[in-house]
Amino acid sequence: MIPPGATIGVLGGGQLGRMFAMAARRLGYRVHTLAPDDDTPTGQVADREINASYDDLDAIRAFAQGVDVVTFEFENVSAAAAAAAEEHAIVRPNGRALAIAQHRIREKTFLADHGIPVTPFAPIRTDADLPRAAAIVGCPAALKTASFGYDGKGQVLVSAPSDLAAAWASLGRREAILEAFIDLDREISIIGARGVDGGWSHFAPIENAHARHILDVSVAPANVPTATAGLAVDITRSVMDALEYVGILCIEFFVAGDGSLLVNELAPRPHNSGHLTFDACRTSQFEQQLRANCALPLGSPELLQPAAMANLLADVWERGEPNWAAALALPDVKLHLYGKSTPRPGRKMGHLTALAASPAEAKAQVLAAREALTNPHTNPQSAI
Ligand SMILES: Nc1ncnc2c1ncn2[C@@H]1O[C@H](COP(=O)(O)OP(=O)(O)OP(=O)(O)O)[C@@H](O)[C@H]1O
Ligand SMILES: [Mg+2]
């Protein structure tokens, strides 16, 4: 066991690390973070913030020497960086899990090899792969870079096989994957936690709606048949067991129009859809990450009430400072901001969570709160 008072190292400096650090500090741990930028969302609440590139292996080694366990809030850390950290500290999740989850071809191949349903796919590395991939996958299809994609970046929709070569050129001819475009009924995610002893726990299925390929609203529990939810949970557990995973893993699933379940992707860390667990569950995904990483018993993931979360992207700032008072006037709504000073377009700045008697009511509340943020400031007091 890594007891309270020990130091946790977080690779990455974003909001996932920030909320992890808050949970860890509440339990009396110290937190160090390493990221290329200064004054990061994680750095603002950590005990120590180190500025270094994820490719600076000496900096990673020094960072690992100063902590008891290293975890991630950002998965695009190279295998070499994970190995450098492993020389000096326990690293959770392990480097193999990270290598699989950060590369779409390795990820889908691993899942398919374990008999887990995924979208039909084909790798693209050379020109010769283009016609082969188009024949295997068909159209419409989604062309995605194999690595470094997030929030829909590095993705193009391909409507006809004749468009594929140009689509690949638009991605810089980087290693890519072609996936069948699925007629979606809905999207859900399962967040699982696995301890050092193989102990396991999962949160209620969460239903996710995207806008412009970025997560927009999440609702728990998801409105899916019990059998679908059960299958998604079983898949999550078997993936975590197969990877000998320690920590938090989120699996994004597609529910196709015919009701079948497909894995979209794995996130080897807490997930945006799980932000609602902070307010809505007995133990949040961040505290669960801490418990799993430190070999503490896992906490109860029980959902206390139906809940919804709405992301706050920088657009909310378009007409000036958001009307915080108007949103906070709704008594069941919680506001989370990540301490980012520049609202660049598309940037995730914060989120709102609402708890209510039903998922639909929670969703209505959280959307009303987000709407209220862009209301004119009617009360002169609230504009101050
Ligand atoms: N093959 C597909 N069929 C149908 N919709 C898709 C497909 N691939 C992606 N999408 C849509 O685009 C969204 C983002 O895709 P994906 O999860 O692959 O990208 P990402 O860049 O890793 O995004 P994030 O970081 O938000 O998870 C999906 O959640 C889904 O709404
Ligand atoms: Mg995704």
Coordinates of C-alpha atoms and ligand atoms in Angstrom, one line a residue:
M1 CA 0.0 0.0 0.0
I2 CA 1.1 3.5 -0.7
P3 CA -0.2 5.3 2.3
P4 CA -1.6 8.9 2.7
G5 CA 1.4 11.3 2.9
A6 CA 3.1 9.6 0.0
T7 CA 3.6 11.5 -3.3
I8 CA 1.8 10.8 -6.5
G9 CA 3.3 11.9 -9.9
V10 CA 0.9 12.9 -12.6
L11 CA 2.2 13.0 -16.2
G12 CA 0.1 15.6 -17.9
G13 CA -1.3 19.0 -16.7
G14 CA -4.9 19.2 -17.8
Q15 CA -8.2 19.1 -16.0
L16 CA -8.2 15.4 -15.4
G17 CA -5.0 15.8 -13.4
R18 CA -6.5 18.8 -11.6
M19 CA -9.5 16.8 -10.4
F20 CA -7.3 13.9 -9.5
A21 CA -5.0 16.2 -7.5
M22 CA -8.0 17.6 -5.6
A23 CA -9.1 14.1 -4.7
A24 CA -5.6 13.0 -3.7
R25 CA -4.9 16.0 -1.6
R26 CA -8.2 15.5 0.2
L27 CA -6.8 12.1 1.3
G28 CA -3.6 13.7 2.4
Y29 CA -1.3 12.7 -0.5
R30 CA 1.1 15.1 -2.2
V31 CA 1.0 15.5 -5.9
H32 CA 3.7 16.4 -8.4
T33 CA 2.8 17.1 -12.1
L34 CA 5.0 17.2 -15.2
A35 CA 3.8 18.9 -18.4
P36 CA 5.4 21.1 -21.1
D37 CA 3.4 24.2 -20.0
D38 CA 3.5 26.4 -17.0
D39 CA 0.6 27.2 -14.6
T40 CA -1.4 24.2 -15.9
P41 CA -4.8 23.2 -14.5
T42 CA -3.1 20.4 -12.6
G43 CA -0.1 22.5 -11.6
Q44 CA -2.4 25.1 -9.9
V45 CA -3.5 22.5 -7.3
A46 CA -0.4 20.3 -7.2
D47 CA 2.4 20.6 -4.6
R48 CA 4.9 20.8 -7.3
E49 CA 4.8 21.6 -11.0
I50 CA 7.6 20.5 -13.3
N51 CA 7.9 22.0 -16.8
A52 CA 9.4 19.5 -19.3
S53 CA 8.7 17.9 -22.6
Y54 CA 7.3 14.3 -22.4
D55 CA 10.3 13.4 -24.6
D56 CA 12.8 14.7 -22.1
L57 CA 13.7 11.3 -20.6
D58 CA 16.1 12.7 -18.0
A59 CA 13.4 15.0 -16.7
I60 CA 11.0 12.1 -16.6
R61 CA 13.5 10.0 -14.6
A62 CA 14.1 12.8 -12.2
F63 CA 10.4 13.3 -11.8
A64 CA 9.9 9.6 -11.1
Q65 CA 12.7 9.6 -8.5
G66 CA 10.7 12.2 -6.5
V67 CA 7.4 10.3 -6.3
D68 CA 6.1 7.0 -5.1
V69 CA 3.9 6.1 -8.0
V70 CA 3.4 7.7 -11.4
T71 CA 0.0 7.9 -13.1
F72 CA -1.3 9.6 -16.2
E73 CA -3.9 12.2 -17.1
F74 CA -2.7 12.4 -20.7
E75 CA -2.1 9.1 -22.6
N76 CA 0.1 10.4 -25.4
V77 CA 3.3 9.8 -23.5
S78 CA 5.8 7.7 -25.5
A79 CA 6.6 4.1 -24.5
A80 CA 10.2 5.3 -23.9
A81 CA 8.9 7.9 -21.4
A82 CA 6.8 5.3 -19.6
A83 CA 9.8 3.0 -19.5
A84 CA 12.0 5.8 -18.1
A85 CA 9.5 6.4 -15.4
E86 CA 9.3 2.7 -14.6
E87 CA 13.1 2.7 -13.9
H88 CA 12.5 4.7 -10.8
A89 CA 8.8 4.4 -9.7
I90 CA 5.8 2.2 -9.9
V91 CA 3.8 3.2 -13.0
R92 CA 0.1 2.6 -13.1
P93 CA -1.4 1.7 -15.6
N94 CA 1.5 -0.3 -17.1
G95 CA 3.3 0.7 -20.2
R96 CA 1.8 -2.1 -22.3
A97 CA -1.8 -0.9 -21.5
L98 CA -0.7 2.6 -22.4
A99 CA 0.9 1.6 -25.7
I100 CA -2.3 -0.3 -26.8
A101 CA -4.7 2.4 -25.8
Q102 CA -2.8 5.3 -27.4
H103 CA -2.6 3.7 -30.9
R104 CA -5.8 3.0 -32.7
I105 CA -4.5 0.2 -34.8
R106 CA -2.9 -1.6 -31.9
E107 CA -6.1 -1.0 -29.9
K108 CA -8.6 -2.3 -32.4
T109 CA -6.3 -5.3 -33.2
F110 CA -6.0 -6.2 -29.5
L111 CA -9.7 -6.0 -29.0
A112 CA -10.5 -8.0 -32.1
D113 CA -8.0 -10.6 -31.0
H114 CA -9.8 -10.9 -27.7
G115 CA -13.1 -11.5 -29.5
I116 CA -14.5 -8.0 -28.6
P117 CA -16.7 -6.4 -31.2
V118 CA -15.2 -3.3 -32.9
T119 CA -16.1 -1.3 -36.0
P120 CA -14.8 -3.0 -39.2
F121 CA -11.3 -1.4 -39.7
A122 CA -8.2 -1.5 -41.8
P123 CA -4.7 0.1 -41.3
I124 CA -3.3 2.5 -43.8
R125 CA 0.5 3.0 -43.9
T126 CA 1.3 3.1 -47.7
D127 CA -0.6 4.0 -50.9
A128 CA -1.0 0.3 -51.6
D129 CA -3.2 0.0 -48.4
L130 CA -5.7 2.5 -49.7
P131 CA -7.7 0.3 -52.2
R132 CA -7.4 -2.7 -49.8
A133 CA -8.8 -0.6 -46.9
A134 CA -11.6 0.8 -49.0
A135 CA -12.6 -2.7 -50.0
I136 CA -12.6 -4.1 -46.5
V137 CA -14.3 -1.2 -44.8
G138 CA -16.6 0.3 -47.5
C139 CA -18.1 3.8 -47.3
P140 CA -19.0 6.0 -45.6
A141 CA -16.0 5.6 -43.4
A142 CA -14.0 7.6 -40.8
L143 CA -10.3 8.0 -41.5
K144 CA -8.4 8.7 -38.3
T145 CA -4.7 9.1 -37.5
A146 CA -3.5 6.1 -35.6
S147 CA -2.2 8.2 -32.7
F148 CA -2.5 11.7 -31.1
G149 CA -6.1 12.2 -32.0
Y150 CA -8.5 13.8 -29.4
D151 CA -11.8 15.7 -29.6
G152 CA -12.2 14.6 -33.2
K153 CA -8.9 16.0 -34.3
G154 CA -7.0 14.0 -36.9
Q155 CA -10.3 12.6 -38.4
V156 CA -12.0 12.9 -41.8
L157 CA -15.2 11.5 -43.1
V158 CA -14.8 9.6 -46.4
S159 CA -18.0 9.4 -48.4
A160 CA -16.7 7.5 -51.5
P161 CA -13.6 5.3 -52.1
S162 CA -12.3 7.8 -54.7
D163 CA -12.0 10.4 -51.9
L164 CA -9.8 8.3 -49.7
A165 CA -6.4 9.3 -51.2
A166 CA -7.1 13.0 -50.8
A167 CA -8.5 12.4 -47.3
W168 CA -5.2 10.6 -46.3
A169 CA -3.2 13.4 -47.8
S170 CA -5.1 15.9 -45.7
L171 CA -3.9 14.0 -42.6
G172 CA -0.3 14.4 -43.8
R173 CA -0.2 10.7 -44.9
R174 CA 0.5 9.7 -41.3
E175 CA -0.2 6.2 -40.2
A176 CA -4.0 5.9 -40.1
I177 CA -6.9 3.7 -39.6
L178 CA -10.0 3.5 -41.8
E179 CA -13.2 2.6 -39.8
A180 CA -16.7 1.9 -41.1
F181 CA -19.0 4.8 -40.2
I182 CA -21.6 3.4 -37.9
D183 CA -25.3 4.4 -37.9
L184 CA -25.4 5.2 -34.2
D185 CA -28.4 4.7 -31.9
R186 CA -26.4 6.2 -29.0
E187 CA -23.0 6.3 -27.4
I188 CA -22.2 5.1 -23.9
S189 CA -19.2 4.7 -21.7
I190 CA -18.2 2.4 -18.9
I191 CA -15.5 3.5 -16.4
G192 CA -13.9 0.6 -14.6
A193 CA -11.4 0.6 -11.7
R194 CA -9.0 -2.3 -11.1
G195 CA -6.8 -2.7 -8.1
V196 CA -3.4 -4.3 -7.6
D197 CA -5.1 -7.4 -6.3
G198 CA -7.4 -7.7 -9.3
G199 CA -10.3 -6.3 -7.3
W200 CA -12.7 -4.5 -9.6
S201 CA -15.5 -2.0 -9.6
H202 CA -17.3 0.0 -12.2
F203 CA -19.5 3.1 -12.4
A204 CA -23.1 3.1 -13.8
P205 CA -23.2 3.3 -17.7
I206 CA -23.1 6.9 -18.9
E207 CA -24.7 8.1 -22.1
N208 CA -22.8 10.6 -24.2
A209 CA -23.8 13.1 -26.8
H210 CA -21.2 14.8 -28.9
A211 CA -21.3 18.1 -30.8
R212 CA -18.8 18.7 -33.6
H213 CA -17.0 15.5 -32.4
I214 CA -16.4 16.9 -28.9
L215 CA -18.3 15.5 -25.9
D216 CA -21.1 17.8 -25.1
V217 CA -23.5 16.3 -22.6
S218 CA -23.3 13.1 -20.5
V219 CA -26.1 11.5 -18.6
A220 CA -26.2 8.7 -16.0
P221 CA -27.6 6.2 -15.9
A222 CA -27.6 5.6 -19.6
N223 CA -30.9 4.7 -21.2
V224 CA -30.0 1.3 -22.6
P225 CA -31.4 -2.2 -22.1
T226 CA -30.0 -4.1 -19.1
A227 CA -28.5 -6.7 -21.3
T228 CA -26.6 -4.0 -23.3
A229 CA -25.3 -2.4 -20.1
G230 CA -24.3 -5.8 -18.7
L231 CA -22.4 -6.7 -21.9
A232 CA -20.5 -3.3 -21.8
V233 CA -19.6 -3.9 -18.2
D234 CA -18.4 -7.5 -18.9
I235 CA -16.3 -6.2 -21.9
T236 CA -14.7 -3.5 -19.7
R237 CA -13.8 -6.1 -17.1
S238 CA -12.3 -8.5 -19.5
V239 CA -10.2 -5.8 -21.2
M240 CA -8.9 -4.7 -17.8
D241 CA -8.0 -8.2 -16.8
A242 CA -6.3 -9.0 -20.1
L243 CA -4.2 -5.8 -19.8
E244 CA -3.4 -6.6 -16.1
Y245 CA -4.6 -3.1 -15.7
V246 CA -4.2 -1.1 -12.4
G247 CA -6.1 2.2 -12.3
I248 CA -9.0 3.7 -14.1
L249 CA -10.0 2.8 -17.7
C250 CA -12.9 4.2 -19.7
I251 CA -14.3 2.4 -22.6
E252 CA -16.3 4.4 -25.2
F253 CA -19.0 2.2 -26.9
F254 CA -21.2 2.7 -29.9
V255 CA -24.7 1.3 -29.7
A256 CA -25.5 0.7 -33.4
G257 CA -29.0 1.2 -34.9
D258 CA -29.7 -2.5 -34.7
G259 CA -28.9 -2.5 -30.9
S260 CA -25.5 -4.2 -31.2
L261 CA -22.6 -2.9 -29.1
L262 CA -19.2 -2.0 -30.5
V263 CA -16.1 -0.7 -28.7
N264 CA -15.1 2.7 -30.1
E265 CA -12.0 3.3 -28.0
L266 CA -10.2 3.0 -24.7
A267 CA -9.0 5.8 -22.5
P268 CA -6.4 4.7 -20.0
R269 CA -7.3 7.4 -17.5
P270 CA -10.3 9.1 -16.0
H271 CA -12.7 10.3 -18.7
N272 CA -14.7 13.5 -19.5
S273 CA -17.9 11.5 -19.3
G274 CA -17.0 10.5 -15.7
H275 CA -16.8 14.1 -14.5
L276 CA -20.3 13.7 -13.1
T277 CA -19.1 11.1 -10.7
F278 CA -17.4 13.9 -8.7
D279 CA -20.8 15.2 -7.6
A280 CA -23.1 12.2 -8.2
C281 CA -21.2 9.1 -6.9
R282 CA -20.1 8.1 -3.4
T283 CA -16.6 7.8 -4.8
S284 CA -15.5 9.8 -7.8
Q285 CA -13.5 8.4 -10.7
F286 CA -10.6 10.5 -9.5
E287 CA -10.7 9.2 -5.9
Q288 CA -11.1 5.7 -7.4
Q289 CA -7.9 6.3 -9.6
L290 CA -6.1 7.3 -6.4
R291 CA -7.3 4.2 -4.5
A292 CA -6.4 1.8 -7.3
N293 CA -3.0 3.4 -7.8
C294 CA -2.2 3.3 -4.1
A295 CA -3.5 -0.2 -3.5
L296 CA -6.2 1.1 -1.2
P297 CA -9.6 -0.7 -1.1
L298 CA -11.8 0.7 -3.9
G299 CA -14.6 2.9 -2.8
S300 CA -18.3 2.5 -3.6
P301 CA -19.1 3.7 -7.1
E302 CA -22.8 4.0 -6.3
L303 CA -24.7 6.7 -8.2
L304 CA -26.5 8.7 -5.5
Q305 CA -29.0 10.3 -7.9
P306 CA -29.5 10.5 -11.7
A307 CA -27.0 13.1 -13.0
A308 CA -26.0 15.1 -16.1
M309 CA -22.9 16.9 -17.1
A310 CA -22.5 19.6 -19.7
N311 CA -19.1 20.7 -21.0
L312 CA -18.2 24.4 -21.1
L313 CA -16.2 25.1 -24.2
A314 CA -14.6 28.5 -24.9
D315 CA -17.7 29.5 -27.0
V316 CA -19.5 30.3 -23.7
W317 CA -17.1 33.2 -23.3
E318 CA -17.8 34.6 -26.8
R319 CA -20.0 37.4 -25.6
G320 CA -17.8 38.2 -22.6
E321 CA -17.6 36.9 -19.0
P322 CA -20.3 34.2 -18.5
N323 CA -23.2 35.0 -16.2
W324 CA -22.0 32.7 -13.4
A325 CA -24.7 34.0 -11.0
A326 CA -27.5 33.0 -13.3
A327 CA -26.3 29.4 -13.6
L328 CA -25.5 29.1 -9.9
A329 CA -29.0 30.3 -9.1
L330 CA -30.2 26.8 -10.0
P331 CA -29.8 25.0 -6.7
D332 CA -29.1 21.5 -8.1
V333 CA -26.3 22.7 -10.3
K334 CA -22.5 22.5 -9.6
L335 CA -19.9 24.5 -11.5
H336 CA -16.4 23.3 -12.2
L337 CA -13.8 25.5 -13.8
Y338 CA -10.3 24.4 -14.8
G339 CA -8.3 27.6 -14.2
K340 CA -7.5 28.1 -17.9
S341 CA -7.0 31.8 -18.6
T342 CA -7.4 31.8 -22.4
P343 CA -10.7 30.7 -23.8
R344 CA -9.3 29.5 -27.2
P345 CA -12.1 28.2 -29.6
G346 CA -13.1 24.6 -28.8
R347 CA -11.0 24.5 -25.6
K348 CA -12.6 22.7 -22.6
M349 CA -12.8 25.4 -19.9
G350 CA -15.0 23.7 -17.3
H351 CA -18.3 21.8 -16.9
L352 CA -21.6 21.9 -15.1
T353 CA -23.2 18.9 -13.2
A354 CA -26.8 18.6 -12.1
L355 CA -28.5 16.0 -10.0
A356 CA -32.2 15.4 -10.2
A357 CA -35.0 12.8 -9.8
S358 CA -34.6 11.4 -13.3
P359 CA -31.8 11.5 -16.0
A360 CA -34.1 13.6 -18.3
E361 CA -34.6 16.2 -15.5
A362 CA -30.9 16.3 -14.7
K363 CA -30.1 16.9 -18.4
A364 CA -32.8 19.7 -18.6
Q365 CA -31.3 21.4 -15.5
V366 CA -27.7 21.3 -16.7
L367 CA -28.7 22.6 -20.2
A368 CA -30.7 25.4 -18.6
A369 CA -27.7 26.3 -16.5
R370 CA -25.4 26.4 -19.5
E371 CA -28.0 28.5 -21.4
A372 CA -28.1 30.9 -18.4
L373 CA -24.4 31.5 -18.6
T374 CA -24.9 33.4 -21.8
N375 CA -27.9 35.4 -20.5
P376 CA -27.3 39.2 -20.3
H377 CA -26.2 40.3 -16.8
T378 CA -29.5 41.7 -15.6
N379 CA -28.5 42.3 -12.0
P380 CA -25.7 44.9 -11.9
Q381 CA -24.3 43.1 -8.8
S382 CA -23.7 39.9 -10.8
A383 CA -21.7 41.7 -13.4
I384 CA -19.1 42.8 -10.9
Ligands
LIG1 N1 -16.7 5.0 -37.0 C1 -17.6 5.9 -36.5 N2 -18.9 5.8 -36.7 C2 -19.8 6.8 -36.3 N3 -19.4 7.8 -35.5 C3 -18.1 8.0 -35.2 C4 -17.1 7.0 -35.7 N4 -15.9 7.4 -35.3 C5 -16.1 8.5 -34.5 N5 -17.4 8.9 -34.5 C6 -18.0 10.0 -33.8 O1 -17.0 11.0 -33.4 C7 -16.7 11.0 -32.0 C8 -15.2 11.1 -31.7 O2 -14.5 10.0 -32.3 P1 -13.3 9.3 -31.5 O3 -13.8 8.9 -30.1 O4 -12.7 8.2 -32.3 O5 -12.3 10.5 -31.5 P2 -11.4 11.2 -30.4 O6 -10.7 12.3 -31.2 O7 -10.6 10.2 -29.7 O8 -12.4 11.9 -29.5 P3 -12.4 12.0 -27.9 O9 -11.1 12.5 -27.5 O10 -13.5 13.0 -27.7 O11 -12.8 10.7 -27.4 C9 -17.3 9.6 -31.5 O12 -17.6 9.7 -30.1 C10 -18.5 9.5 -32.4 O13 -19.5 10.4 -32.0
MG2 MG -13.5 9.2 -28.3

